[in-house]
């Protein structure tokens, strides 16, 4: 009975994807969120069902997200108009967040593998190779922001496992596994970052000696992780006063 109910739900969902899921719309979407949720969801459903409809839809949204990579540095913009084929950074900055631009690789690499079109993997691999070479890291730890024009890290000196940097570390290991454990730069960056975490972000509480993670801001350890851009900006303003 559960199987039949699942099958009925799947058929209903498939009908919606086939008839109503249309990406040719004049609307801005976030590159990162659209990649991990829409593109990733379609690819996962294709793998589970074997139904080519989902791969075709994945290829469609993948192509529509590609304008994000048309930047001077090849570091992608955060927002894409999937109907017009244009892309842009947020209104308030030309920066993208490091976590977002380094956490879209799995889906684009898999899309290349399934379609035979190398452009998807090439675009995201260039991002990782560029980040690999950048200065501004602290024992493998990366800042939270990167400029789409210069390709350089910005807001240097703040290192965290919190928002805007967190999944960079996670996806280093995932990409290495996805690529057959052959891309040694990814593993090297991951292992270096883990040592950086141990050195700079781990502390023990007193008096119970419980291990916890904090963040490093301009050489000072803080027993918390900044979770939002607003809080990050407010902290910087306090330091400048």
Short mmCIF file of C-alpha atoms in Angstrom, two decimals:
data_model
loop_
_atom_site.label_atom_id
_atom_site.label_comp_id
_atom_site.label_asym_id
_atom_site.label_seq_id
_atom_site.Cartn_x
_atom_site.Cartn_y
_atom_site.Cartn_z
CA UNK A 1 0.00 0.00 0.00
CA UNK A 2 2.81 2.41 0.87
CA UNK A 3 4.47 1.66 -2.45
CA UNK A 4 1.23 2.33 -4.34
CA UNK A 5 0.72 5.60 -2.50
CA UNK A 6 4.32 6.61 -3.27
CA UNK A 7 3.85 5.66 -6.91
CA UNK A 8 0.67 7.72 -7.16
CA UNK A 9 2.42 10.73 -5.59
CA UNK A 10 5.34 10.34 -7.97
CA UNK A 11 3.09 10.19 -11.02
CA UNK A 12 1.28 13.32 -9.89
CA UNK A 13 4.60 15.11 -9.28
CA UNK A 14 5.96 13.97 -12.64
CA UNK A 15 2.90 15.35 -14.40
CA UNK A 16 3.47 18.71 -12.70
CA UNK A 17 7.15 18.76 -13.70
CA UNK A 18 6.28 17.85 -17.28
CA UNK A 19 3.45 20.36 -17.71
CA UNK A 20 3.96 23.17 -15.22
CA UNK A 21 7.65 23.43 -14.34
CA UNK A 22 8.74 26.12 -16.80
CA UNK A 23 12.01 28.01 -16.32
CA UNK A 24 11.54 30.54 -19.13
CA UNK A 25 10.48 33.30 -16.76
CA UNK A 26 11.69 36.85 -16.20
CA UNK A 27 12.74 36.25 -12.60
CA UNK A 28 15.93 36.52 -10.58
CA UNK A 29 16.99 33.43 -8.66
CA UNK A 30 19.89 32.76 -6.30
CA UNK A 31 22.56 30.64 -7.99
CA UNK A 32 23.42 28.63 -4.88
CA UNK A 33 19.87 27.93 -3.72
CA UNK A 34 18.68 27.08 -7.23
CA UNK A 35 21.61 24.73 -7.75
CA UNK A 36 21.31 22.70 -4.56
CA UNK A 37 17.49 22.59 -4.51
CA UNK A 38 16.21 22.71 -8.10
CA UNK A 39 19.12 21.31 -10.11
CA UNK A 40 20.09 18.91 -7.33
CA UNK A 41 16.51 17.77 -6.86
CA UNK A 42 16.02 17.08 -10.55
CA UNK A 43 19.29 15.16 -10.79
CA UNK A 44 18.43 13.10 -7.72
CA UNK A 45 15.00 12.28 -9.09
CA UNK A 46 16.53 11.25 -12.39
CA UNK A 47 18.89 8.87 -10.59
CA UNK A 48 16.06 7.40 -8.52
CA UNK A 49 13.58 7.03 -11.36
CA UNK A 50 15.66 6.74 -14.53
CA UNK A 51 13.12 9.04 -16.18
CA UNK A 52 14.82 11.25 -18.79
CA UNK A 53 12.26 14.01 -18.21
CA UNK A 54 14.07 15.02 -15.04
CA UNK A 55 17.47 15.06 -16.74
CA UNK A 56 16.11 17.28 -19.51
CA UNK A 57 14.69 19.68 -16.95
CA UNK A 58 18.01 19.60 -15.08
CA UNK A 59 19.87 20.47 -18.27
CA UNK A 60 17.45 23.32 -18.92
CA UNK A 61 17.93 24.96 -15.51
CA UNK A 62 21.67 24.24 -15.65
CA UNK A 63 21.98 26.15 -18.91
CA UNK A 64 19.94 29.02 -17.52
CA UNK A 65 22.23 29.34 -14.49
CA UNK A 66 25.42 29.49 -16.55
CA UNK A 67 25.36 33.30 -17.11
CA UNK A 68 26.31 33.66 -13.44
CA UNK A 69 29.86 32.60 -14.36
CA UNK A 70 30.32 35.43 -16.90
CA UNK A 71 32.36 37.62 -14.57
CA UNK A 72 35.85 39.15 -14.95
CA UNK A 73 37.22 36.64 -12.42
CA UNK A 74 35.04 33.61 -13.28
CA UNK A 75 33.82 33.74 -9.66
CA UNK A 76 30.05 33.59 -10.21
CA UNK A 77 27.53 36.28 -9.39
CA UNK A 78 24.98 35.42 -6.73
CA UNK A 79 21.84 36.09 -8.81
CA UNK A 80 20.67 35.01 -12.27
CA UNK A 81 17.67 36.02 -14.34
CA UNK A 82 16.77 32.63 -15.80
CA UNK A 83 14.51 34.13 -18.46
CA UNK A 84 16.74 36.91 -19.74
CA UNK A 85 20.04 35.11 -19.40
CA UNK A 86 21.63 37.85 -17.32
CA UNK A 87 23.33 37.78 -13.93
CA UNK A 88 24.39 40.27 -11.28
CA UNK A 89 25.74 40.56 -7.74
CA UNK A 90 23.55 41.71 -4.83
CA UNK A 91 22.51 45.39 -4.95
CA UNK A 92 24.74 46.29 -2.00
CA UNK A 93 28.05 44.67 -3.02
CA UNK A 94 30.06 43.05 -5.83
CA UNK A 95 31.04 40.23 -3.47
CA UNK A 96 29.79 36.67 -3.44
CA UNK A 97 30.02 34.46 -0.37
CA UNK A 98 32.75 31.85 -0.38
CA UNK A 99 30.44 29.08 0.81
CA UNK A 100 27.98 29.68 -2.02
CA UNK A 101 30.45 29.75 -4.91
CA UNK A 102 32.24 26.62 -3.63
CA UNK A 103 29.13 24.57 -2.83
CA UNK A 104 27.56 24.26 -6.29
CA UNK A 105 30.18 21.95 -7.74
CA UNK A 106 28.60 18.54 -7.12
CA UNK A 107 25.49 19.27 -9.16
CA UNK A 108 27.25 20.94 -12.09
CA UNK A 109 29.90 18.23 -12.27
CA UNK A 110 27.23 15.54 -12.27
CA UNK A 111 25.27 17.38 -14.96
CA UNK A 112 28.36 17.30 -17.16
CA UNK A 113 28.85 13.59 -16.50
CA UNK A 114 25.26 12.75 -17.41
CA UNK A 115 24.94 15.01 -20.48
CA UNK A 116 28.49 14.81 -21.82
CA UNK A 117 28.63 18.61 -21.92
CA UNK A 118 31.86 19.66 -20.20
CA UNK A 119 30.98 23.35 -19.83
CA UNK A 120 29.14 22.81 -16.54
CA UNK A 121 32.03 21.09 -14.79
CA UNK A 122 34.60 23.41 -16.36
CA UNK A 123 32.87 26.47 -14.89
CA UNK A 124 32.75 25.17 -11.32
CA UNK A 125 36.17 23.54 -11.44
CA UNK A 126 37.70 26.90 -12.40
CA UNK A 127 36.24 28.37 -9.22
CA UNK A 128 37.85 25.71 -7.03
CA UNK A 129 41.22 25.96 -8.77
CA UNK A 130 41.16 29.73 -8.34
CA UNK A 131 40.27 29.55 -4.65
CA UNK A 132 43.03 26.97 -4.18
CA UNK A 133 45.65 29.52 -5.29
CA UNK A 134 44.39 32.55 -3.34
CA UNK A 135 46.24 34.25 -0.52
CA UNK A 136 44.33 35.42 2.53
CA UNK A 137 43.79 31.97 4.02
CA UNK A 138 44.85 31.17 7.57
CA UNK A 139 46.17 27.61 7.83
CA UNK A 140 43.61 26.51 5.24
CA UNK A 141 40.73 28.53 6.68
CA UNK A 142 39.04 30.88 4.20
CA UNK A 143 37.39 34.30 4.66
CA UNK A 144 33.64 34.60 4.12
CA UNK A 145 33.54 36.78 1.00
CA UNK A 146 35.15 36.88 -2.44
CA UNK A 147 34.92 39.66 -5.03
CA UNK A 148 33.49 38.76 -8.43
CA UNK A 149 35.53 41.45 -10.22
CA UNK A 150 38.98 40.94 -8.73
CA UNK A 151 38.57 37.31 -7.72
CA UNK A 152 40.20 38.10 -4.38
CA UNK A 153 39.00 37.40 -0.85
CA UNK A 154 37.51 40.40 0.93
CA UNK A 155 36.76 41.17 4.60
CA UNK A 156 40.00 39.46 5.51
CA UNK A 157 40.77 38.28 9.01
CA UNK A 158 37.49 36.57 9.94
CA UNK A 159 37.46 32.77 9.89
CA UNK A 160 34.47 30.67 10.88
CA UNK A 161 32.64 27.40 10.43
CA UNK A 162 29.43 29.43 10.49
CA UNK A 163 27.38 30.93 7.68
CA UNK A 164 29.08 32.07 4.46
CA UNK A 165 32.12 29.83 4.87
CA UNK A 166 30.81 26.55 6.31
CA UNK A 167 30.05 24.38 3.30
CA UNK A 168 33.32 25.24 1.54
CA UNK A 169 35.03 22.72 3.81
CA UNK A 170 32.27 20.12 3.46
CA UNK A 171 32.31 20.23 -0.33
CA UNK A 172 36.08 19.86 -0.61
CA UNK A 173 35.78 16.33 0.68
CA UNK A 174 32.59 15.57 -1.26
CA UNK A 175 34.14 16.66 -4.56
CA UNK A 176 37.22 14.56 -3.89
CA UNK A 177 35.02 11.51 -3.32
CA UNK A 178 32.80 12.31 -6.31
CA UNK A 179 35.85 12.53 -8.56
CA UNK A 180 37.07 9.08 -7.62
CA UNK A 181 39.51 10.34 -4.96
CA UNK A 182 41.93 11.50 -7.66
CA UNK A 183 41.81 15.31 -7.33
CA UNK A 184 44.47 15.68 -4.69
CA UNK A 185 44.26 19.49 -4.45
CA UNK A 186 40.79 19.12 -2.97
CA UNK A 187 41.92 16.64 -0.35
CA UNK A 188 45.00 18.73 0.47
CA UNK A 189 42.87 21.84 0.98
CA UNK A 190 40.47 19.87 3.17
CA UNK A 191 43.17 18.37 5.38
CA UNK A 192 44.91 21.72 5.71
CA UNK A 193 41.63 23.35 6.74
CA UNK A 194 40.94 20.66 9.35
CA UNK A 195 44.31 21.39 10.91
CA UNK A 196 43.41 25.08 10.81
CA UNK A 197 40.15 24.36 12.62
CA UNK A 198 42.01 22.45 15.33
CA UNK A 199 44.56 25.22 15.72
CA UNK A 200 42.34 28.31 15.60
CA UNK A 201 38.66 27.45 16.13
CA UNK A 202 38.56 24.74 18.81
CA UNK A 203 38.54 25.57 22.52
CA UNK A 204 37.63 23.78 25.74
CA UNK A 205 35.12 25.14 28.22
CA UNK A 206 35.94 25.74 31.88
CA UNK A 207 35.71 23.96 34.19
CA UNK A 208 34.19 20.91 32.40
CA UNK A 209 36.67 20.84 29.50
CA UNK A 210 33.98 20.41 26.85
CA UNK A 211 35.25 20.97 23.31
CA UNK A 212 33.44 23.64 21.29
CA UNK A 213 33.90 25.59 18.07
CA UNK A 214 34.10 29.36 17.84
CA UNK A 215 35.46 31.81 15.30
CA UNK A 216 38.63 33.82 14.81
CA UNK A 217 38.22 37.53 14.11
CA UNK A 218 41.37 39.55 13.49
CA UNK A 219 43.45 37.34 15.74
CA UNK A 220 40.91 37.18 18.57
CA UNK A 221 38.95 34.02 19.37
CA UNK A 222 35.22 34.46 19.92
CA UNK A 223 33.14 31.72 21.54
CA UNK A 224 30.39 32.00 18.94
CA UNK A 225 29.84 31.93 15.20
CA UNK A 226 28.40 34.92 13.31
CA UNK A 227 25.26 33.75 11.53
CA UNK A 228 24.25 36.72 9.41
CA UNK A 229 25.67 39.52 7.26
CA UNK A 230 23.97 42.10 9.48
CA UNK A 231 25.66 40.78 12.60
CA UNK A 232 28.95 40.57 10.72
CA UNK A 233 28.69 44.23 9.67
CA UNK A 234 27.68 45.35 13.17
CA UNK A 235 30.67 43.53 14.67
CA UNK A 236 32.97 45.27 12.21
CA UNK A 237 31.50 48.67 13.07
CA UNK A 238 32.09 48.07 16.77
CA UNK A 239 35.72 47.15 16.09
CA UNK A 240 36.22 50.34 14.06
CA UNK A 241 34.95 52.61 16.85
#
